[in-house]
Short mmCIF file of N, CA and C in Angstrom, two decimals:
data_model
loop_
_atom_site.label_atom_id
_atom_site.label_comp_id
_atom_site.label_asym_id
_atom_site.label_seq_id
_atom_site.Cartn_x
_atom_site.Cartn_y
_atom_site.Cartn_z
N MET K 1 17.96 43.73 -3.08
CA MET K 1 17.37 42.50 -2.59
C MET K 1 16.75 41.75 -3.76
N PHE K 2 17.56 41.29 -4.65
CA PHE K 2 17.10 40.55 -5.84
C PHE K 2 16.12 41.38 -6.66
N ASP K 3 16.34 42.69 -6.71
CA ASP K 3 15.52 43.62 -7.48
C ASP K 3 14.06 43.61 -7.07
N LEU K 4 13.75 43.10 -5.89
CA LEU K 4 12.39 43.03 -5.36
C LEU K 4 11.41 42.34 -6.31
N ILE K 5 11.90 41.39 -7.09
CA ILE K 5 11.05 40.60 -7.98
C ILE K 5 10.96 39.20 -7.40
N PRO K 6 9.75 38.71 -7.21
CA PRO K 6 9.62 37.34 -6.67
C PRO K 6 10.37 36.35 -7.56
N PHE K 7 10.92 35.32 -6.92
CA PHE K 7 11.74 34.34 -7.62
C PHE K 7 10.98 33.70 -8.78
N GLY K 8 9.71 33.32 -8.56
CA GLY K 8 8.92 32.69 -9.61
C GLY K 8 8.72 33.61 -10.79
N LYS K 9 8.52 34.88 -10.55
CA LYS K 9 8.31 35.85 -11.60
C LYS K 9 9.58 36.01 -12.45
N ARG K 10 10.73 36.03 -11.76
CA ARG K 10 12.00 36.18 -12.47
C ARG K 10 12.22 34.98 -13.39
N ARG K 11 11.94 33.79 -12.89
CA ARG K 11 12.14 32.58 -13.70
C ARG K 11 11.19 32.59 -14.89
N GLU K 12 9.97 33.03 -14.68
CA GLU K 12 9.00 33.07 -15.77
C GLU K 12 9.46 34.05 -16.86
N ASP K 13 10.02 35.18 -16.44
CA ASP K 13 10.50 36.16 -17.42
C ASP K 13 11.70 35.64 -18.19
N ALA K 14 12.59 34.96 -17.51
CA ALA K 14 13.80 34.47 -18.17
C ALA K 14 13.50 33.32 -19.13
N PHE K 15 12.62 32.42 -18.74
CA PHE K 15 12.34 31.25 -19.55
C PHE K 15 11.01 31.33 -20.28
N GLY K 16 10.30 32.43 -20.13
CA GLY K 16 8.98 32.58 -20.72
C GLY K 16 8.92 32.29 -22.20
N PRO K 17 9.76 32.96 -23.01
CA PRO K 17 9.71 32.70 -24.46
C PRO K 17 10.06 31.26 -24.82
N LEU K 18 11.00 30.68 -24.09
CA LEU K 18 11.38 29.29 -24.36
C LEU K 18 10.24 28.34 -24.03
N VAL K 19 9.62 28.54 -22.86
CA VAL K 19 8.50 27.69 -22.46
C VAL K 19 7.33 27.87 -23.41
N LYS K 20 7.06 29.11 -23.81
CA LYS K 20 5.95 29.37 -24.73
C LYS K 20 6.16 28.65 -26.06
N SER K 21 7.36 28.73 -26.62
CA SER K 21 7.62 28.07 -27.90
C SER K 21 7.55 26.55 -27.75
N PHE K 22 8.01 26.02 -26.63
CA PHE K 22 7.92 24.58 -26.37
C PHE K 22 6.47 24.16 -26.25
N ASN K 23 5.64 24.93 -25.53
CA ASN K 23 4.22 24.61 -25.38
C ASN K 23 3.47 24.74 -26.70
N ASP K 24 3.86 25.70 -27.54
CA ASP K 24 3.20 25.86 -28.83
C ASP K 24 3.36 24.63 -29.70
N VAL K 25 4.51 23.99 -29.62
CA VAL K 25 4.75 22.78 -30.42
C VAL K 25 3.77 21.68 -30.02
N PHE K 26 3.53 21.52 -28.71
CA PHE K 26 2.70 20.42 -28.24
C PHE K 26 1.23 20.77 -28.11
N SER K 27 0.88 22.04 -28.16
CA SER K 27 -0.53 22.40 -28.07
C SER K 27 -1.16 22.57 -29.44
N ASP K 28 -0.44 22.25 -30.48
CA ASP K 28 -0.92 22.46 -31.83
C ASP K 28 -1.74 21.28 -32.35
N ASP K 29 -2.31 20.49 -31.47
CA ASP K 29 -3.15 19.36 -31.81
C ASP K 29 -2.45 18.32 -32.69
N TRP K 30 -1.15 18.20 -32.55
CA TRP K 30 -0.45 17.14 -33.26
C TRP K 30 -0.81 15.78 -32.68
N PHE K 31 -1.21 15.77 -31.41
CA PHE K 31 -1.48 14.51 -30.73
C PHE K 31 -2.96 14.34 -30.45
N THR K 32 -3.83 14.83 -31.32
CA THR K 32 -5.27 14.73 -31.08
C THR K 32 -5.74 13.29 -31.02
N SER K 33 -5.09 12.39 -31.73
CA SER K 33 -5.53 11.01 -31.72
C SER K 33 -5.32 10.35 -30.37
N PHE K 34 -4.45 10.92 -29.53
CA PHE K 34 -4.21 10.32 -28.22
C PHE K 34 -5.13 10.90 -27.15
N LYS K 35 -5.86 11.95 -27.47
CA LYS K 35 -6.71 12.60 -26.47
C LYS K 35 -7.98 11.79 -26.20
N GLY K 36 -8.49 11.09 -27.15
CA GLY K 36 -9.71 10.32 -26.98
C GLY K 36 -9.51 8.92 -27.53
N SER K 37 -10.52 8.13 -27.39
CA SER K 37 -10.43 6.77 -27.88
C SER K 37 -10.58 6.75 -29.39
N LEU K 38 -9.72 6.02 -30.06
CA LEU K 38 -9.78 5.95 -31.51
C LEU K 38 -10.85 4.99 -32.00
N THR K 39 -11.30 4.11 -31.16
CA THR K 39 -12.23 3.07 -31.60
C THR K 39 -13.61 3.23 -30.99
N SER K 40 -13.98 4.43 -30.61
CA SER K 40 -15.24 4.62 -29.92
C SER K 40 -15.98 5.83 -30.48
N PHE K 41 -17.24 5.95 -30.09
CA PHE K 41 -18.05 7.10 -30.44
C PHE K 41 -19.01 7.35 -29.28
N LYS K 42 -19.55 8.55 -29.21
CA LYS K 42 -20.39 8.95 -28.09
C LYS K 42 -21.82 8.46 -28.27
N THR K 43 -22.41 8.00 -27.17
CA THR K 43 -23.79 7.52 -27.20
C THR K 43 -24.57 8.04 -26.00
N ASP K 44 -25.86 8.19 -26.18
CA ASP K 44 -26.79 8.49 -25.09
C ASP K 44 -27.80 7.35 -25.06
N ILE K 45 -28.11 6.86 -23.86
CA ILE K 45 -29.07 5.77 -23.72
C ILE K 45 -30.12 6.18 -22.71
N ARG K 46 -31.38 6.07 -23.10
CA ARG K 46 -32.51 6.35 -22.21
C ARG K 46 -33.32 5.06 -22.08
N GLU K 47 -34.09 4.99 -21.00
CA GLU K 47 -34.90 3.80 -20.76
C GLU K 47 -36.35 4.20 -20.53
N THR K 48 -37.27 3.47 -21.16
CA THR K 48 -38.70 3.61 -20.91
C THR K 48 -39.20 2.29 -20.36
N GLU K 49 -40.47 2.22 -20.09
CA GLU K 49 -41.06 0.98 -19.58
C GLU K 49 -40.92 -0.16 -20.59
N GLN K 50 -41.06 0.16 -21.89
CA GLN K 50 -41.09 -0.87 -22.91
C GLN K 50 -39.77 -1.07 -23.65
N SER K 51 -38.86 -0.07 -23.63
CA SER K 51 -37.66 -0.20 -24.46
C SER K 51 -36.52 0.69 -23.97
N TYR K 52 -35.37 0.47 -24.61
CA TYR K 52 -34.21 1.34 -24.45
C TYR K 52 -34.11 2.18 -25.71
N LEU K 53 -33.77 3.46 -25.57
CA LEU K 53 -33.60 4.35 -26.71
C LEU K 53 -32.13 4.77 -26.75
N LEU K 54 -31.47 4.48 -27.86
CA LEU K 54 -30.05 4.73 -27.99
C LEU K 54 -29.81 5.73 -29.11
N GLU K 55 -28.98 6.74 -28.84
CA GLU K 55 -28.55 7.70 -29.85
C GLU K 55 -27.03 7.66 -29.90
N ALA K 56 -26.48 7.43 -31.08
CA ALA K 56 -25.03 7.35 -31.25
C ALA K 56 -24.59 8.36 -32.30
N GLU K 57 -23.55 9.13 -31.97
CA GLU K 57 -23.01 10.11 -32.91
C GLU K 57 -22.06 9.42 -33.88
N LEU K 58 -22.44 9.42 -35.15
CA LEU K 58 -21.61 8.81 -36.19
C LEU K 58 -21.54 9.75 -37.39
N PRO K 59 -20.98 10.95 -37.22
CA PRO K 59 -20.94 11.90 -38.34
C PRO K 59 -20.06 11.41 -39.47
N GLY K 60 -20.53 11.63 -40.69
CA GLY K 60 -19.75 11.26 -41.86
C GLY K 60 -19.93 9.82 -42.31
N PHE K 61 -20.69 9.02 -41.57
CA PHE K 61 -20.91 7.62 -41.94
C PHE K 61 -22.20 7.49 -42.74
N GLN K 62 -22.17 6.58 -43.71
CA GLN K 62 -23.38 6.21 -44.44
C GLN K 62 -23.93 4.94 -43.80
N LYS K 63 -25.21 4.64 -44.06
CA LYS K 63 -25.80 3.45 -43.43
C LYS K 63 -25.12 2.17 -43.88
N GLU K 64 -24.50 2.18 -45.08
CA GLU K 64 -23.79 1.01 -45.57
C GLU K 64 -22.51 0.75 -44.77
N ASP K 65 -21.99 1.78 -44.09
CA ASP K 65 -20.76 1.66 -43.31
C ASP K 65 -20.99 1.17 -41.89
N ILE K 66 -22.25 1.04 -41.49
CA ILE K 66 -22.59 0.72 -40.10
C ILE K 66 -23.18 -0.68 -40.03
N GLU K 67 -22.68 -1.47 -39.07
CA GLU K 67 -23.19 -2.82 -38.85
C GLU K 67 -23.65 -2.93 -37.39
N ILE K 68 -24.88 -3.40 -37.21
CA ILE K 68 -25.44 -3.58 -35.87
C ILE K 68 -25.73 -5.07 -35.70
N SER K 69 -25.24 -5.65 -34.60
CA SER K 69 -25.48 -7.07 -34.36
C SER K 69 -25.81 -7.28 -32.88
N TYR K 70 -26.54 -8.38 -32.62
CA TYR K 70 -26.87 -8.74 -31.25
C TYR K 70 -26.55 -10.20 -31.04
N ALA K 71 -25.60 -10.47 -30.17
CA ALA K 71 -25.26 -11.82 -29.74
C ALA K 71 -25.45 -11.80 -28.23
N GLU K 72 -26.52 -12.41 -27.79
CA GLU K 72 -26.96 -12.30 -26.39
C GLU K 72 -25.81 -12.46 -25.41
N PRO K 73 -25.65 -11.56 -24.51
CA PRO K 73 -26.42 -10.37 -24.16
C PRO K 73 -25.79 -9.06 -24.64
N TYR K 74 -24.99 -9.10 -25.72
CA TYR K 74 -24.28 -7.90 -26.16
C TYR K 74 -24.80 -7.38 -27.50
N LEU K 75 -25.13 -6.09 -27.50
CA LEU K 75 -25.48 -5.37 -28.72
C LEU K 75 -24.22 -4.64 -29.17
N THR K 76 -23.81 -4.85 -30.42
CA THR K 76 -22.58 -4.26 -30.93
C THR K 76 -22.89 -3.38 -32.12
N ILE K 77 -22.33 -2.18 -32.08
CA ILE K 77 -22.43 -1.25 -33.20
C ILE K 77 -21.03 -1.05 -33.73
N LYS K 78 -20.84 -1.32 -35.03
CA LYS K 78 -19.52 -1.18 -35.64
C LYS K 78 -19.67 -0.29 -36.87
N ALA K 79 -18.84 0.74 -36.95
CA ALA K 79 -18.83 1.63 -38.11
C ALA K 79 -17.42 1.61 -38.69
N VAL K 80 -17.33 1.42 -39.99
CA VAL K 80 -16.04 1.31 -40.65
C VAL K 80 -15.90 2.48 -41.63
N ARG K 81 -14.83 3.24 -41.47
CA ARG K 81 -14.52 4.34 -42.37
C ARG K 81 -13.29 3.95 -43.16
N LYS K 82 -13.43 3.98 -44.48
CA LYS K 82 -12.34 3.57 -45.36
C LYS K 82 -11.63 4.81 -45.88
N GLU K 83 -10.32 4.71 -46.03
CA GLU K 83 -9.51 5.81 -46.53
C GLU K 83 -9.53 5.82 -48.05
N ASP K 84 -9.70 7.00 -48.61
CA ASP K 84 -9.67 7.16 -50.05
C ASP K 84 -8.24 7.50 -50.46
N HIS K 85 -7.63 6.62 -51.23
CA HIS K 85 -6.23 6.81 -51.60
C HIS K 85 -6.06 7.55 -52.92
N SER K 86 -7.14 7.99 -53.54
CA SER K 86 -7.00 8.65 -54.83
C SER K 86 -6.44 10.06 -54.64
N VAL K 87 -5.46 10.39 -55.46
CA VAL K 87 -4.84 11.71 -55.44
C VAL K 87 -4.94 12.27 -56.85
N ASP K 88 -5.62 13.41 -56.99
CA ASP K 88 -5.80 14.00 -58.31
C ASP K 88 -4.53 14.71 -58.80
N ASN K 89 -3.87 15.42 -57.91
CA ASN K 89 -2.70 16.20 -58.29
C ASN K 89 -1.46 15.56 -57.65
N GLN K 90 -0.58 15.03 -58.46
CA GLN K 90 0.61 14.36 -57.95
C GLN K 90 1.64 15.34 -57.39
N ASP K 91 1.52 16.64 -57.69
CA ASP K 91 2.46 17.64 -57.18
C ASP K 91 2.18 18.01 -55.73
N GLU K 92 1.00 17.70 -55.23
CA GLU K 92 0.64 18.07 -53.85
C GLU K 92 0.99 16.95 -52.89
N GLN K 93 1.45 17.32 -51.71
CA GLN K 93 1.74 16.37 -50.67
C GLN K 93 0.87 16.69 -49.47
N VAL K 94 0.46 15.66 -48.77
CA VAL K 94 -0.33 15.87 -47.56
C VAL K 94 0.60 16.32 -46.45
N VAL K 95 0.31 17.48 -45.88
CA VAL K 95 1.12 18.01 -44.80
C VAL K 95 0.56 17.55 -43.46
N ARG K 96 -0.75 17.53 -43.37
CA ARG K 96 -1.40 17.12 -42.13
C ARG K 96 -2.74 16.53 -42.45
N ARG K 97 -3.06 15.38 -41.87
CA ARG K 97 -4.35 14.72 -42.10
C ARG K 97 -5.02 14.54 -40.75
N GLU K 98 -6.20 15.14 -40.59
CA GLU K 98 -6.92 15.09 -39.32
C GLU K 98 -8.09 14.13 -39.34
N ARG K 99 -8.39 13.58 -40.48
CA ARG K 99 -9.49 12.62 -40.54
C ARG K 99 -8.98 11.25 -40.14
N ARG K 100 -9.77 10.57 -39.34
CA ARG K 100 -9.38 9.24 -38.88
C ARG K 100 -10.09 8.18 -39.72
N TYR K 101 -9.37 7.12 -39.96
CA TYR K 101 -9.91 6.00 -40.72
C TYR K 101 -9.76 4.75 -39.88
N GLY K 102 -10.68 3.86 -40.05
CA GLY K 102 -10.59 2.61 -39.32
C GLY K 102 -11.94 2.14 -38.86
N GLU K 103 -11.92 1.31 -37.84
CA GLU K 103 -13.12 0.68 -37.32
C GLU K 103 -13.45 1.26 -35.95
N TYR K 104 -14.69 1.70 -35.80
CA TYR K 104 -15.17 2.28 -34.55
C TYR K 104 -16.22 1.32 -34.00
N THR K 105 -16.03 0.84 -32.77
CA THR K 105 -16.89 -0.21 -32.22
C THR K 105 -17.30 0.11 -30.81
N ARG K 106 -18.57 -0.16 -30.49
CA ARG K 106 -19.07 -0.10 -29.11
C ARG K 106 -19.94 -1.32 -28.89
N SER K 107 -19.81 -1.93 -27.72
CA SER K 107 -20.67 -3.05 -27.32
C SER K 107 -21.37 -2.68 -26.03
N PHE K 108 -22.64 -3.06 -25.95
CA PHE K 108 -23.46 -2.75 -24.79
C PHE K 108 -24.06 -4.03 -24.23
N TYR K 109 -24.01 -4.16 -22.92
CA TYR K 109 -24.60 -5.32 -22.24
C TYR K 109 -26.08 -5.04 -22.04
N VAL K 110 -26.94 -5.73 -22.80
CA VAL K 110 -28.38 -5.54 -22.70
C VAL K 110 -29.08 -6.91 -22.74
N PRO K 111 -29.24 -7.55 -21.58
CA PRO K 111 -29.92 -8.84 -21.56
C PRO K 111 -31.43 -8.64 -21.64
N ASP K 112 -32.12 -9.69 -21.98
CA ASP K 112 -33.59 -9.72 -21.99
C ASP K 112 -34.19 -8.65 -22.87
N ILE K 113 -33.74 -8.60 -24.13
CA ILE K 113 -34.37 -7.70 -25.09
C ILE K 113 -34.98 -8.54 -26.21
N HIS K 114 -35.90 -7.95 -26.93
CA HIS K 114 -36.54 -8.61 -28.06
C HIS K 114 -35.75 -8.24 -29.31
N ALA K 115 -34.79 -9.08 -29.71
CA ALA K 115 -33.84 -8.76 -30.77
C ALA K 115 -34.53 -8.54 -32.12
N ASP K 116 -35.60 -9.24 -32.39
CA ASP K 116 -36.28 -9.10 -33.68
C ASP K 116 -37.01 -7.76 -33.80
N GLY K 117 -37.28 -7.11 -32.70
CA GLY K 117 -38.02 -5.85 -32.73
C GLY K 117 -37.15 -4.60 -32.71
N ILE K 118 -35.83 -4.75 -32.84
CA ILE K 118 -34.94 -3.59 -32.81
C ILE K 118 -35.10 -2.78 -34.09
N ASN K 119 -35.30 -1.47 -33.93
CA ASN K 119 -35.41 -0.55 -35.06
C ASN K 119 -34.25 0.43 -35.02
N ALA K 120 -33.69 0.74 -36.20
CA ALA K 120 -32.57 1.67 -36.27
C ALA K 120 -32.76 2.61 -37.46
N SER K 121 -32.37 3.87 -37.27
CA SER K 121 -32.40 4.84 -38.36
C SER K 121 -31.20 5.76 -38.21
N LEU K 122 -30.73 6.28 -39.36
CA LEU K 122 -29.58 7.18 -39.38
C LEU K 122 -30.00 8.47 -40.07
N LYS K 123 -29.85 9.58 -39.34
CA LYS K 123 -30.20 10.89 -39.92
C LYS K 123 -29.25 11.93 -39.37
N ASP K 124 -28.65 12.72 -40.26
CA ASP K 124 -27.74 13.81 -39.90
C ASP K 124 -26.60 13.35 -38.99
N GLY K 125 -26.07 12.16 -39.24
CA GLY K 125 -24.93 11.67 -38.48
C GLY K 125 -25.26 11.11 -37.11
N VAL K 126 -26.56 10.93 -36.82
CA VAL K 126 -26.98 10.38 -35.53
C VAL K 126 -27.74 9.08 -35.78
N LEU K 127 -27.25 8.00 -35.20
CA LEU K 127 -27.92 6.71 -35.27
C LEU K 127 -28.90 6.62 -34.12
N ASN K 128 -30.19 6.45 -34.42
CA ASN K 128 -31.23 6.29 -33.40
C ASN K 128 -31.70 4.85 -33.42
N MET K 129 -31.74 4.26 -32.22
CA MET K 129 -32.20 2.88 -32.12
C MET K 129 -33.25 2.76 -31.02
N GLU K 130 -34.26 1.95 -31.30
CA GLU K 130 -35.24 1.58 -30.28
C GLU K 130 -35.08 0.08 -30.06
N ILE K 131 -34.75 -0.27 -28.82
CA ILE K 131 -34.47 -1.66 -28.47
C ILE K 131 -35.55 -2.12 -27.49
N PRO K 132 -36.54 -2.89 -27.97
CA PRO K 132 -37.64 -3.28 -27.08
C PRO K 132 -37.20 -4.29 -26.02
N LYS K 133 -37.72 -4.09 -24.83
CA LYS K 133 -37.43 -5.02 -23.74
C LYS K 133 -38.32 -6.24 -23.89
N GLN K 134 -37.80 -7.35 -23.43
CA GLN K 134 -38.58 -8.58 -23.41
C GLN K 134 -39.22 -8.69 -22.04
N PRO K 135 -40.51 -9.01 -22.00
CA PRO K 135 -41.14 -9.16 -20.69
C PRO K 135 -40.42 -10.22 -19.87
N ASN K 136 -40.10 -9.90 -18.65
CA ASN K 136 -39.34 -10.80 -17.80
C ASN K 136 -40.30 -11.57 -16.90
N GLN K 137 -40.56 -12.83 -17.26
CA GLN K 137 -41.47 -13.66 -16.48
C GLN K 137 -40.78 -14.29 -15.28
N ARG K 138 -39.47 -14.23 -15.23
CA ARG K 138 -38.75 -14.88 -14.14
C ARG K 138 -38.77 -14.06 -12.85
N THR K 139 -39.13 -12.79 -12.93
CA THR K 139 -39.13 -11.94 -11.75
C THR K 139 -40.46 -12.12 -11.00
N LYS K 140 -40.36 -12.41 -9.74
CA LYS K 140 -41.55 -12.58 -8.91
C LYS K 140 -41.33 -11.78 -7.63
N ARG K 141 -42.29 -10.97 -7.30
CA ARG K 141 -42.17 -10.17 -6.09
C ARG K 141 -42.60 -11.02 -4.89
N ILE K 142 -41.79 -10.99 -3.86
CA ILE K 142 -42.04 -11.75 -2.63
C ILE K 142 -42.56 -10.78 -1.58
N GLN K 143 -43.71 -11.10 -1.04
CA GLN K 143 -44.29 -10.29 0.01
C GLN K 143 -43.66 -10.65 1.35
N ILE K 144 -43.45 -9.66 2.16
CA ILE K 144 -42.88 -9.87 3.49
C ILE K 144 -44.04 -10.02 4.47
N ARG K 145 -44.03 -11.12 5.18
CA ARG K 145 -45.10 -11.38 6.15
C ARG K 145 -44.68 -10.89 7.50
N GLU K 146 -45.64 -10.51 8.26
CA GLU K 146 -45.38 -10.00 9.61
C GLU K 146 -45.59 -11.06 10.70
N ASP K 147 -46.22 -12.19 10.36
CA ASP K 147 -46.58 -13.19 11.38
C ASP K 147 -45.50 -14.23 11.65
N ILE K 148 -44.38 -14.17 11.01
CA ILE K 148 -43.32 -15.16 11.26
C ILE K 148 -42.37 -14.67 12.30
#
């Protein structure tokens, strides 16, 4: 009765080595650039009564490579990594390059902030920013009356 081996098991045994070798080709991180966004970086944003606190992961960047701008109502952080084309040994060829080069950009919608009071610092590959809120005088609380 088909050697009492379930059909799926038999197929796995027959094609197992072929499927494994095929999967090894594609699981070898050849396509790492397609797994995540090439133009983005991870950020954490917290809010206090007076400001927003932003932490952005920018490992390997120097402060000269990072540009922060505010064009109301968008805060934009841009980090540019340039490729070094110098090769010391002409006999060596690059077989695989995993470092990415280019422009990494994030924009955040943050209306009603005090742009002149923004503070930023870079330490150990983490950009920390304090973005002070602007007092909002346009908000007025309306009381609900019971006599109408």
